[in-house]
Amino acid sequence: MSGQETLLEKAAAADAAQAAFETVKARKPAMVPKAADVPPPSLYAARVKVQPKSVTGKYRTIKWAVLIFCLTLYYLAPWIRWDRGPDAPSQALLIDIGAPRAYLFGIEIWPQEVYFITGLLVLGSLGLFLVTALFGRLWCGYACPQTVWTDLFMLVERWIEGDRGARMRLDKAPMSAEKVVKRTAKHGAWLVISLATGGAWALYFNDAPTFVVEFFTGQASLVQYFFVGLFTTTTYVLAGWAREQVCTYMCPWPRFQAAMLDDQSMVVTYERWRGEKRGPHKAGTSWDGRGDCIDCGQCVAVCPTGIDIRDGLQLECIGCGLCIDSCNQIMDKVGRPRELITFDTEARQQARAKGGRAKWKIVRPRTIIYAGLLVLVSAVMLAALLMRTTVEVNVLRDRAPLFVTLSDGGVRNGYTLKVLNKRREEVDFLLTLKGLPQGHLLVQDVGEAGDGQSVILHAKPDKVATFRVFVTAPPDKGRDERVDIEFVLTNPVRGEGDAYDAVFVGPHIAGRARE
């Protein structure tokens, strides 16, 4: 009887299991979503808002000093005056689009001298390469405009909304009168700073006192209002909203810096050999068998780009060193040595991990190359600046017609001559023709001198004067010859001048050119 009961119990259990299986099978389509209902994976991760915590320390103090210096220089530089004489701008730093030329204290750059601007850009690039090879992203962390203005905006944000914890609570809190007031005050302050930034940028292209009066009295042009609005908007968006996104995604320099760094570059680094094994630590317990890092996360909390420097050097790290200040404070509290996070080279870290010591090699192939190029370009720029003259001449030969045959058989070529007088005084230049001994030089509306080889040209101050010049060769010199000639312009009083090589052609040469 007992065996039969056992068989019945097993059959009942099997029936129950089969019923459960059928129930699950029936519910399965409803429980498991179809492939079509599953959204495709996103190519882009949602932005996690970074709310940096305020910190004090050596590197934060340096950042404040650099910020104050940069902002003071930016806002006040257009107001510096520089006497250049009558009828000349009295602003020390000015890019006069209407003139057009650029003024840098006692230096005046004409459009023809754009190579000076190119040279400055090359110097800036080489300087950035050298600094990066030596100190990592020092520029990004301290002097980059994005960093400076973002620091300023975050300072205002902390003043109004509080530090990191208060701002995070405010973000999660429902809309209230207090939240509206704080957000309105913050964005209002940001817009005022942005307007001052955009307006200051416009001052570099206009006389500062005049522009400010015209701007606030409605007398400025629509173009001026447009560009002030454009610079205001970009400042507000980039420094107020985009922030670390600019450094991570928009700026190309993080992608380039890897080519500038080596194991001797001084960068922000975590001493893994000393900090691991990390973990919380209770006061009074032993430090044996563990590292100095207590895994407090303060280095992440103060980072303006929200990264964990303990994961190694990363593209997002701007090398500001705020994590060093924060970690040093924690080390002081737990009674451990400072500089668990520090500025150091990879080579020195590897040597210290093995118990040894290594020197920082400043002089190495890449720094020698960068420094050498920097000195070379600086020397070329200085030489070009010292050798620049106050007069330039440019000649364009007529193409239609190539020549004119005169009634006596002589041949005449026409040229357009432009004289750039960079002096702020009227100058009488002597134009001389060389290379065509029996040729005659004639300038329209001026005439020719007695010898036919030179003419006096009157040039107004600080302007480009244009002249129509005709060169005539006698029949025996101009009919079948191509002659290289030279126009020489000289200031008889100062002895300075310029020259331009040109060509005189006759019928035979012109005919061959057409063929």
XYZ file of N, CA, C and O in Angstrom, residues 96-97 99-102 108-117 392 420 464:
76
model
N 42.215 98.092 -35.992
C 41.358 99.031 -36.723
C 40.965 98.408 -38.054
O 41.743 98.409 -39.010
N 39.755 97.857 -38.116
C 39.300 97.192 -39.329
C 39.124 98.183 -40.463
O 39.380 97.879 -41.635
N 40.842 100.933 -41.106
C 42.063 101.560 -41.629
C 42.676 100.885 -42.861
O 42.944 101.570 -43.848
N 42.910 99.599 -42.948
C 42.932 98.614 -41.858
C 44.360 98.369 -41.383
O 45.276 98.304 -42.185
N 44.517 98.213 -40.092
C 45.822 97.897 -39.512
C 45.652 97.592 -38.026
O 44.583 97.838 -37.456
N 46.703 97.072 -37.429
C 46.680 96.736 -36.016
C 47.747 97.545 -35.291
O 48.840 97.775 -35.830
N 53.047 99.302 -35.423
C 51.891 99.419 -36.305
C 52.010 98.358 -37.412
O 52.987 98.328 -38.152
N 51.022 97.472 -37.472
C 51.036 96.365 -38.421
C 50.038 96.646 -39.538
O 48.842 96.808 -39.291
N 50.537 96.684 -40.784
C 49.699 96.890 -41.951
C 49.238 95.546 -42.505
O 49.818 94.502 -42.194
N 48.183 95.538 -43.341
C 47.735 94.263 -43.935
C 48.844 93.554 -44.703
O 48.879 92.323 -44.747
N 49.747 94.308 -45.330
C 50.854 93.701 -46.066
C 51.826 92.984 -45.145
O 52.671 92.216 -45.603
N 51.723 93.248 -43.840
C 52.639 92.645 -42.873
C 51.939 91.582 -42.022
O 52.263 91.383 -40.859
N 50.997 90.909 -42.643
C 50.242 89.883 -41.916
C 51.154 88.758 -41.436
O 50.800 88.001 -40.528
N 52.329 88.650 -42.015
C 53.256 87.607 -41.573
C 53.668 87.797 -40.113
O 54.079 86.834 -39.453
N 53.572 89.023 -39.595
C 53.851 89.222 -38.175
C 52.797 88.520 -37.324
O 53.117 87.921 -36.286
N 51.534 88.601 -37.739
C 50.468 87.906 -37.019
C 50.696 86.397 -37.090
O 50.538 85.671 -36.105
N 56.931 101.043 -48.904
C 56.895 99.852 -49.741
C 56.346 100.240 -51.109
O 55.485 101.119 -51.215
N 53.317 102.732 -50.586
C 52.811 102.707 -49.220
C 53.717 103.559 -48.342
O 54.872 103.213 -48.094
N 48.186 104.694 -48.931
C 48.707 104.059 -50.130
C 48.394 104.961 -51.320
O 47.222 105.257 -51.596
